[in-house]
PDB file of N, CA and C in Angstrom:
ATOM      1  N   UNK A 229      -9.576  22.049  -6.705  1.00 68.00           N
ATOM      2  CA  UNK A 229      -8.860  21.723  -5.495  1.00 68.00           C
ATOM      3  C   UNK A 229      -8.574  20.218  -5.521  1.00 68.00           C
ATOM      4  N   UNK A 230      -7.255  19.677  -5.093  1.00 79.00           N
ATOM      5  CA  UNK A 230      -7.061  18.207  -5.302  1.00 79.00           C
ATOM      6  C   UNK A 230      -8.083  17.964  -4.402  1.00 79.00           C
ATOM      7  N   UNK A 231      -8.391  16.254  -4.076  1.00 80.00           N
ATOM      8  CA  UNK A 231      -9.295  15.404  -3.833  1.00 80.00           C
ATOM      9  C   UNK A 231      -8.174  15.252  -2.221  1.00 80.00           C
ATOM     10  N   UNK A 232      -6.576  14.965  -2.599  1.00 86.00           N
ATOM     11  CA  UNK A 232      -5.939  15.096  -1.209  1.00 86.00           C
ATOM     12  C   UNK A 232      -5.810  16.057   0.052  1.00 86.00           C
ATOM     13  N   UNK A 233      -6.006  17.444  -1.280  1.00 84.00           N
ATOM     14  CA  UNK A 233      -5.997  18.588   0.294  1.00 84.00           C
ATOM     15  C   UNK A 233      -7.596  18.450   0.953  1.00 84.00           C
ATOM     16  N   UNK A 234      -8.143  17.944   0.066  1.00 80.00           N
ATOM     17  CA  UNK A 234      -9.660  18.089   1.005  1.00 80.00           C
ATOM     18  C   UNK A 234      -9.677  16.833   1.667  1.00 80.00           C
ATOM     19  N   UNK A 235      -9.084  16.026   1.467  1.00 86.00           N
ATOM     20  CA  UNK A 235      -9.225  14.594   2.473  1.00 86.00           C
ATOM     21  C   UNK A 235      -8.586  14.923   3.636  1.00 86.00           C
ATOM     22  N   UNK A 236      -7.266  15.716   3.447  1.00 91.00           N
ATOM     23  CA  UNK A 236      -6.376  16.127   4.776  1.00 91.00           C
ATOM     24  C   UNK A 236      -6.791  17.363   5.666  1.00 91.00           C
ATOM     25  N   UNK A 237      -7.649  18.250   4.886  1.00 91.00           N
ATOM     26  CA  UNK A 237      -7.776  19.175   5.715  1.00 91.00           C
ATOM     27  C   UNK A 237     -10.052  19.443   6.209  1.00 91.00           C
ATOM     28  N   UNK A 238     -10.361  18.038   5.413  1.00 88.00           N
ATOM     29  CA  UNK A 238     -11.606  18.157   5.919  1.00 88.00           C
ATOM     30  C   UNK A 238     -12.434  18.549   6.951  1.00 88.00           C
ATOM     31  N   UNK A 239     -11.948  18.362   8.194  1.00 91.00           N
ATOM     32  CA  UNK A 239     -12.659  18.660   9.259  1.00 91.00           C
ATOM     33  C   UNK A 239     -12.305  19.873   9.510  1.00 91.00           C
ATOM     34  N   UNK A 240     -11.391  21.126   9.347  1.00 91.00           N
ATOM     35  CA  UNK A 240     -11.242  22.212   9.123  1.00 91.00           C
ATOM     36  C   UNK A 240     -11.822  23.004   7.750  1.00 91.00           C
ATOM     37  N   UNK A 241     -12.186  22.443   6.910  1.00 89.00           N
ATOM     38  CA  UNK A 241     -12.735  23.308   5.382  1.00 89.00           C
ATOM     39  C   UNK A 241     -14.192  22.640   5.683  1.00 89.00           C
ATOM     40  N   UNK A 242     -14.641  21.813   5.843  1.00 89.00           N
ATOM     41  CA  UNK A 242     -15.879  21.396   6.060  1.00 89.00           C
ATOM     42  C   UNK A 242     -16.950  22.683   6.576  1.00 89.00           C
ATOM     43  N   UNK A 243     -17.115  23.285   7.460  1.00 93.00           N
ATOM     44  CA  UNK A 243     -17.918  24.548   8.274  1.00 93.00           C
ATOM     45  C   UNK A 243     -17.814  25.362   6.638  1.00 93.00           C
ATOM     46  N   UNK A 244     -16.600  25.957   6.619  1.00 91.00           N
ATOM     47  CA  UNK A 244     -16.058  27.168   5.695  1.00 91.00           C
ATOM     48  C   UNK A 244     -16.869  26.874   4.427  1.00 91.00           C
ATOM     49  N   UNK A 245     -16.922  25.585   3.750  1.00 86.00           N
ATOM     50  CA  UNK A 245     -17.783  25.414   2.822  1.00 86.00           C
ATOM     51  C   UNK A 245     -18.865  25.212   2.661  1.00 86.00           C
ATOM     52  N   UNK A 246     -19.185  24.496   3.776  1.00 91.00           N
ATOM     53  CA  UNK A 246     -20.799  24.631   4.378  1.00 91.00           C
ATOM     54  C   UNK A 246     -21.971  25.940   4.122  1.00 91.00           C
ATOM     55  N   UNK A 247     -21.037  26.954   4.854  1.00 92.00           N
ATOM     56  CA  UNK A 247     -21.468  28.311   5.032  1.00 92.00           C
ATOM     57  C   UNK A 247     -21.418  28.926   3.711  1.00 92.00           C
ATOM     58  N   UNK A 248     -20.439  28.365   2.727  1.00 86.00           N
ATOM     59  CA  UNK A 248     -20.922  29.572   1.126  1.00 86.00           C
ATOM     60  C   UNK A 248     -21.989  28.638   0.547  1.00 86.00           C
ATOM     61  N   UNK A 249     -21.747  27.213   0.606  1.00 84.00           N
ATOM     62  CA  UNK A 249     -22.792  26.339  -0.207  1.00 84.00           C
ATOM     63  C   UNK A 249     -24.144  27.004   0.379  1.00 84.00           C
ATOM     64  N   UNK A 250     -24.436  27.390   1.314  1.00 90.00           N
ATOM     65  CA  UNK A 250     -25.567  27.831   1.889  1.00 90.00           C
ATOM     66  C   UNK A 250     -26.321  29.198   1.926  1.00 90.00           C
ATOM     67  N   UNK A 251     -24.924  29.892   1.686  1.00 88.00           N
ATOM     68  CA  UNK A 251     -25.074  31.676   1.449  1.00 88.00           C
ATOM     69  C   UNK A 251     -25.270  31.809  -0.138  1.00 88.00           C
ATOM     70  N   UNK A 252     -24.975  31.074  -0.672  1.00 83.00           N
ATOM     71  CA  UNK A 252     -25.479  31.245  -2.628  1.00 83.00           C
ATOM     72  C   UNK A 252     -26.831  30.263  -2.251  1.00 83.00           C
ATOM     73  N   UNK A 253     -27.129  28.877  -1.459  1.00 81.00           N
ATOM     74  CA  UNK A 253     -28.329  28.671  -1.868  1.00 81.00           C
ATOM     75  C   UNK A 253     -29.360  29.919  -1.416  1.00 81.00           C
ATOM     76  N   UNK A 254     -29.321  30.891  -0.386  1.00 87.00           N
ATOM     77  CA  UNK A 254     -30.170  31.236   0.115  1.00 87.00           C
ATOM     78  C   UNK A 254     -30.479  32.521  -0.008  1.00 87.00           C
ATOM     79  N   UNK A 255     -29.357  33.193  -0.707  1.00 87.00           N
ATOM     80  CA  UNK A 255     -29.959  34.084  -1.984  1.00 87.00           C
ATOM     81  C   UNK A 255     -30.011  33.933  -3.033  1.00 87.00           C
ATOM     82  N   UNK A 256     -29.717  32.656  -4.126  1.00 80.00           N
ATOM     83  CA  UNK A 256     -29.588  32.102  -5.167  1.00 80.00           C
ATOM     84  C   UNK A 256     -29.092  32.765  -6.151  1.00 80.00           C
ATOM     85  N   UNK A 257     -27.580  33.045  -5.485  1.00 78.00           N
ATOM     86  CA  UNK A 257     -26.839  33.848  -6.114  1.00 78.00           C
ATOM     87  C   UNK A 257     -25.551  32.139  -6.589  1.00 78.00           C
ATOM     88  N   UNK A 258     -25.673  31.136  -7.680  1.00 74.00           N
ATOM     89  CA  UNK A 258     -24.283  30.452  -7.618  1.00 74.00           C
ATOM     90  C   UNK A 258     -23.405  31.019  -8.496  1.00 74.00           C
ATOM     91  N   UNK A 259     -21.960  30.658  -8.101  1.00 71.00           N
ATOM     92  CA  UNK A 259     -21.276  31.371  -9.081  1.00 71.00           C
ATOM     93  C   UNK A 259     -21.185  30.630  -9.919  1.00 71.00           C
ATOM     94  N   UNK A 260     -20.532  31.382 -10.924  1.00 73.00           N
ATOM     95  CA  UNK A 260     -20.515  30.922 -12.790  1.00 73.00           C
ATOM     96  C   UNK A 260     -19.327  29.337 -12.480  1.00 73.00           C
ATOM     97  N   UNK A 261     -18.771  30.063 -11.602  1.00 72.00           N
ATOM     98  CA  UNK A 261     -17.629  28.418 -12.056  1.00 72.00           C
ATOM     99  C   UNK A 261     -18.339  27.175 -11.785  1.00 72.00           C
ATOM    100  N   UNK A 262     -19.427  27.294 -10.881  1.00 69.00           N
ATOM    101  CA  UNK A 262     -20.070  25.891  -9.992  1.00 69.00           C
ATOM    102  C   UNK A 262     -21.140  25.648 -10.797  1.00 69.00           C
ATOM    103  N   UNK A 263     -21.667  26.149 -12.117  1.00 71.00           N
ATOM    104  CA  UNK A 263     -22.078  25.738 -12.830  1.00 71.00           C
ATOM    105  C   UNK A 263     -21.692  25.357 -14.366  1.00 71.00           C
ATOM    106  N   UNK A 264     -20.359  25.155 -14.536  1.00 76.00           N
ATOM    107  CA  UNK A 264     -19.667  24.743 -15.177  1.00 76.00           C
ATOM    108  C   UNK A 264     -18.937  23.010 -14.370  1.00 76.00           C
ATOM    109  N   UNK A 265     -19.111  22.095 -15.522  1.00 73.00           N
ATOM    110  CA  UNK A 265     -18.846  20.779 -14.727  1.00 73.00           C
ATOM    111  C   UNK A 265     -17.820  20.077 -16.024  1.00 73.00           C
ATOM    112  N   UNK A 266     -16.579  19.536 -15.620  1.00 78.00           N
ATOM    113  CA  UNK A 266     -16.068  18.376 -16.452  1.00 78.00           C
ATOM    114  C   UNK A 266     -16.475  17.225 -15.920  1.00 78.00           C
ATOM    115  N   UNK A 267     -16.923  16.572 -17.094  1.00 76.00           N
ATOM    116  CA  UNK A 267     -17.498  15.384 -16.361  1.00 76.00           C
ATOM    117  C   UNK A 267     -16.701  14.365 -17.344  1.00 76.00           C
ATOM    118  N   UNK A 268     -16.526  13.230 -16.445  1.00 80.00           N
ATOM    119  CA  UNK A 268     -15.522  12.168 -17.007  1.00 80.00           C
ATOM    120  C   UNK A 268     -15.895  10.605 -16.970  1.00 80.00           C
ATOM    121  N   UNK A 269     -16.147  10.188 -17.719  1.00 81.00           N
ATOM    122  CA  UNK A 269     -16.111   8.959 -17.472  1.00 81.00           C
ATOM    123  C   UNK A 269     -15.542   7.823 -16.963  1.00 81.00           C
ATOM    124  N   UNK A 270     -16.359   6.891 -16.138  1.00 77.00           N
ATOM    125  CA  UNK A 270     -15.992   6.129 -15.165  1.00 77.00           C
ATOM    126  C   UNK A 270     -16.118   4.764 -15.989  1.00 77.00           C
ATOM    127  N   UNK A 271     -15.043   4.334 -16.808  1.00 79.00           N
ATOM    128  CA  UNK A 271     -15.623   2.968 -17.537  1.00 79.00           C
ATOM    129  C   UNK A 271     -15.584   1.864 -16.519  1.00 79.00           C
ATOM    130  N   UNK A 272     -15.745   0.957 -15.979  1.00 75.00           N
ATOM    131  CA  UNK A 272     -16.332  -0.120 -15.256  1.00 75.00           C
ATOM    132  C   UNK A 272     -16.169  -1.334 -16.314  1.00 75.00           C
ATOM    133  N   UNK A 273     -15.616  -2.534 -15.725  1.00 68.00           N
ATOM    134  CA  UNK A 273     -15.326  -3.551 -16.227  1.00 68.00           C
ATOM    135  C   UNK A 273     -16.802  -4.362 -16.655  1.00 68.00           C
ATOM    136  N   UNK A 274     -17.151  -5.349 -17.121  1.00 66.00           N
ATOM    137  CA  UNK A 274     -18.748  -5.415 -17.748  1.00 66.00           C
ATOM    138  C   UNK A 274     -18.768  -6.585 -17.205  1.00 66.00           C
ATOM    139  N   UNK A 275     -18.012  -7.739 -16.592  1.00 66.00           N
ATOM    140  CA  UNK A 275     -17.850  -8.935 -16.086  1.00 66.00           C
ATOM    141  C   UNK A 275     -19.113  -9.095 -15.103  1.00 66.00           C
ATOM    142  N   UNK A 276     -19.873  -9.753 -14.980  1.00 61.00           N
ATOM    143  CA  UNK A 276     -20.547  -9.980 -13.775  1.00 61.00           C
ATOM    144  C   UNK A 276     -19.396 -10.347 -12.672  1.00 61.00           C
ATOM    145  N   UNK A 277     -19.887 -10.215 -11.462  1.00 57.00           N
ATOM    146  CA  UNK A 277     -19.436 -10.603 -10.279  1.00 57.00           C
ATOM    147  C   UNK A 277     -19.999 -11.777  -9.992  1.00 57.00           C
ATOM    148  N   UNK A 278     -19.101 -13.373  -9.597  1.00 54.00           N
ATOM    149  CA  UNK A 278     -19.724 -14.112  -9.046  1.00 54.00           C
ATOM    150  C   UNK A 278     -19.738 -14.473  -7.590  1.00 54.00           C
TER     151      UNK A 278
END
């Protein structure tokens, strides 16, 4: 899901996701996709800050 529809429609999807994040923790049922992760690197400039 983009990063924009959830910024725009947060306070409406917020509850809705709440309630499955909570219904897989509490029969510890997660699904296969939410344990699959791309993970990406965040390179960061190495400069100290003065």
């Amino acid at each position: 899901m983009p990063v924009i529809a959830l910024k725009e429609t947060s306070e409406e999807i917020t509850p809705i996701l709440q309630n499955l994040y909570q219904q897989s923790l509490d029969t510890h049922d997660i699904l296969k996709d939410w344990k699959q992760a791309n993970i990406v690197p965040n390179y960061q400039s190495l400069r100290k800050a003065t």
